[in-house]
Coordinates of C-alpha atoms in Angstrom, one line a residue:
M1 CA 172.6 215.8 13.4
D2 CA 171.4 215.1 17.0
I3 CA 174.9 215.7 18.3
K4 CA 175.2 219.0 16.4
I5 CA 171.8 220.2 17.8
T6 CA 172.8 219.2 21.4
I7 CA 176.2 221.0 21.2
T8 CA 174.5 224.1 19.8
G9 CA 171.9 224.0 22.5
I10 CA 174.5 223.7 25.2
A11 CA 176.5 226.6 23.7
L12 CA 173.3 228.8 23.6
L13 CA 172.5 227.9 27.3
L14 CA 176.0 228.8 28.4
C15 CA 175.9 232.1 26.5
T16 CA 172.6 233.0 28.1
M17 CA 173.9 232.3 31.6
V18 CA 176.9 234.5 31.1
A19 CA 175.1 237.2 29.1
G20 CA 173.0 238.2 32.2
Q21 CA 176.1 239.2 34.3
T22 CA 178.8 241.9 34.1
T23 CA 182.3 241.1 35.4
L24 CA 183.5 244.0 37.5
L25 CA 186.8 242.5 38.7
D26 CA 188.9 239.4 38.0
G27 CA 192.0 239.8 40.1
K28 CA 194.3 238.3 42.7
F29 CA 193.9 239.3 46.4
V30 CA 197.0 238.6 48.6
F31 CA 196.0 238.7 52.2
T32 CA 198.4 239.0 55.1
M33 CA 197.2 238.2 58.6
H34 CA 199.5 237.6 61.6
Q35 CA 202.5 237.0 59.4
Q36 CA 200.7 234.4 57.3
T37 CA 200.0 235.0 53.6
R38 CA 197.1 233.6 51.5
T39 CA 196.4 234.3 47.9
Y40 CA 192.9 234.2 46.5
Q41 CA 191.6 234.6 42.9
V42 CA 188.5 236.8 43.2
K43 CA 186.0 237.5 40.5
V44 CA 183.3 240.1 41.2
V45 CA 180.2 240.0 39.0
E46 CA 177.0 242.0 38.9
K47 CA 174.0 239.9 38.1
G48 CA 170.4 241.0 38.4
D49 CA 169.9 242.7 41.8
S50 CA 173.0 241.1 43.3
V51 CA 176.8 241.4 43.3
Y52 CA 178.9 238.3 43.9
A53 CA 182.5 238.0 44.9
D54 CA 183.5 234.4 43.9
W55 CA 186.8 233.3 45.4
K56 CA 189.1 230.3 45.1
T57 CA 192.4 229.4 46.6
Y58 CA 194.8 226.4 46.5
Y59 CA 195.5 225.2 50.0
N60 CA 197.0 221.9 51.3
F61 CA 196.9 220.4 47.8
H62 CA 193.2 221.2 47.3
W63 CA 191.2 223.9 45.6
L64 CA 188.9 225.7 48.0
A65 CA 186.1 228.0 46.8
G66 CA 183.2 230.1 48.0
R67 CA 181.2 233.2 47.5
Y68 CA 180.3 236.5 49.1
A69 CA 176.8 237.6 48.0
M70 CA 175.7 241.2 48.3
E71 CA 172.6 243.2 47.2
K72 CA 173.3 245.6 44.5
A73 CA 172.3 248.3 47.0
S74 CA 175.5 247.6 48.9
L75 CA 177.6 248.5 45.8
K76 CA 175.6 251.7 45.5
N77 CA 175.3 252.8 49.2
G78 CA 177.2 250.4 51.5
D79 CA 179.0 251.9 54.5
A80 CA 180.8 248.9 56.0
L81 CA 183.4 246.3 55.0
S82 CA 182.7 242.7 55.8
W83 CA 185.5 240.9 57.7
L84 CA 183.9 237.4 57.5
Q85 CA 186.5 234.7 56.9
P86 CA 186.0 232.8 53.7
I87 CA 184.7 229.2 54.3
D88 CA 185.1 226.5 51.6
G89 CA 181.9 225.7 49.9
K90 CA 179.9 228.4 51.6
V91 CA 177.9 231.4 50.3
E92 CA 178.2 234.3 52.8
N93 CA 175.2 236.6 52.4
L94 CA 176.5 239.9 53.6
K95 CA 174.4 242.5 55.4
K96 CA 172.6 245.1 53.2
N97 CA 175.2 247.8 54.1
E98 CA 178.3 245.6 53.7
T99 CA 180.8 245.2 50.8
F100 CA 183.7 242.9 50.3
G101 CA 187.0 244.2 49.0
F102 CA 185.6 247.5 47.7
I103 CA 183.9 250.6 49.0
S104 CA 180.4 251.7 47.7
R105 CA 179.9 254.2 44.9
K106 CA 178.4 256.6 47.4
A107 CA 181.6 256.4 49.5
L108 CA 183.7 257.1 46.4
A109 CA 181.5 260.1 45.5
D110 CA 181.8 261.4 49.1
L111 CA 185.6 261.0 48.9
R112 CA 185.7 263.0 45.6
T113 CA 183.4 265.8 46.7
K114 CA 184.1 266.1 50.5
G115 CA 187.6 264.7 50.7
Y116 CA 186.5 261.9 53.1
F117 CA 184.0 259.1 53.5
L118 CA 182.7 257.1 56.5
Y119 CA 183.0 253.2 56.6
N120 CA 182.6 251.0 59.6
Q121 CA 182.0 254.1 61.7
T122 CA 185.5 255.3 60.8
V123 CA 186.4 258.4 58.8
Y124 CA 188.8 257.9 55.9
R125 CA 190.4 261.1 54.5
L126 CA 192.0 261.7 51.2
N127 CA 195.8 261.7 51.4
T128 CA 196.9 264.4 48.9
Q129 CA 200.4 264.6 50.3
S130 CA 201.5 261.2 49.1
P131 CA 199.2 260.0 46.3
P132 CA 199.9 256.6 44.7
K133 CA 201.9 256.8 41.5
E134 CA 200.7 253.4 40.4
T135 CA 197.4 252.7 38.6
F136 CA 195.2 249.6 38.5
G137 CA 194.3 248.6 35.0
G138 CA 195.4 252.0 33.9
I139 CA 192.9 253.7 36.3
P140 CA 194.3 256.2 38.9
L141 CA 194.3 255.3 42.6
L142 CA 193.2 257.5 45.5
A143 CA 195.0 257.1 48.9
V144 CA 193.1 257.5 52.1
V145 CA 194.1 257.4 55.8
A146 CA 191.7 256.6 58.7
D147 CA 191.4 259.2 61.5
V148 CA 191.8 256.3 64.0
A149 CA 194.6 253.8 63.9
A150 CA 196.1 255.2 60.7
T151 CA 194.7 252.5 58.5
E152 CA 195.7 253.2 54.9
M153 CA 193.8 252.3 51.7
W154 CA 194.5 252.7 48.0
I155 CA 191.2 252.8 46.1
V156 CA 190.6 252.6 42.4
D157 CA 189.0 255.8 41.2
N158 CA 186.3 253.9 39.3
D159 CA 182.6 254.4 39.6
G160 CA 182.0 250.8 38.3
L161 CA 183.8 249.2 41.2
P162 CA 185.9 251.2 43.7
V163 CA 188.2 248.3 44.6
I164 CA 190.5 248.7 47.6
V165 CA 193.7 247.5 46.0
R166 CA 195.9 248.1 49.0
L167 CA 194.9 248.0 52.7
S168 CA 197.6 248.4 55.4
N169 CA 198.0 249.1 59.1
N170 CA 194.6 247.6 59.7
P171 CA 194.1 247.3 63.5
L172 CA 192.3 243.9 62.9
G173 CA 195.6 242.6 61.5
I174 CA 194.2 241.9 58.0
D175 CA 196.1 243.7 55.2
W176 CA 195.9 243.0 51.5
V177 CA 197.1 243.9 48.0
V178 CA 195.1 243.3 44.8
S179 CA 196.6 242.8 41.4
D180 CA 194.6 242.7 38.1
R181 CA 196.6 239.5 37.3

């Protein structure tokens, strides 16, 4: 009887912990930087007033993991990508205007209505001449090109989480591709 009650209690506790969050993305980021490739599993969850990007990767026969923490306001109104390198065991608290791996909902709305958005003081314009034929989880993608340095992004046309599923020609040398597994 005591074991049954304990197992039930643990199950209820776990359900309560998960019930308060919404998973926005569970995918694989493949980063390329200076001809080196690293693959990260990334799960983005919305919980309370925060958005978390939990990452993990297998490197040198060990699992490494960490988290990027953002205020929910950054998902709504952010205007800058964070370029902080992931550090094992560390929670990186991003600035109020920063996002990781996605643009804000406001930037997506600007892209739809104006044909461009501003991020990291750079204008990204909708590329209607060569739109992506691929989808992400069945959702269409929007292609943008930066006015400076010709950085290209493919962004999921999704109000829930406008993920940047492809970033290329980045002047910082950090490009990536995301798959939904």
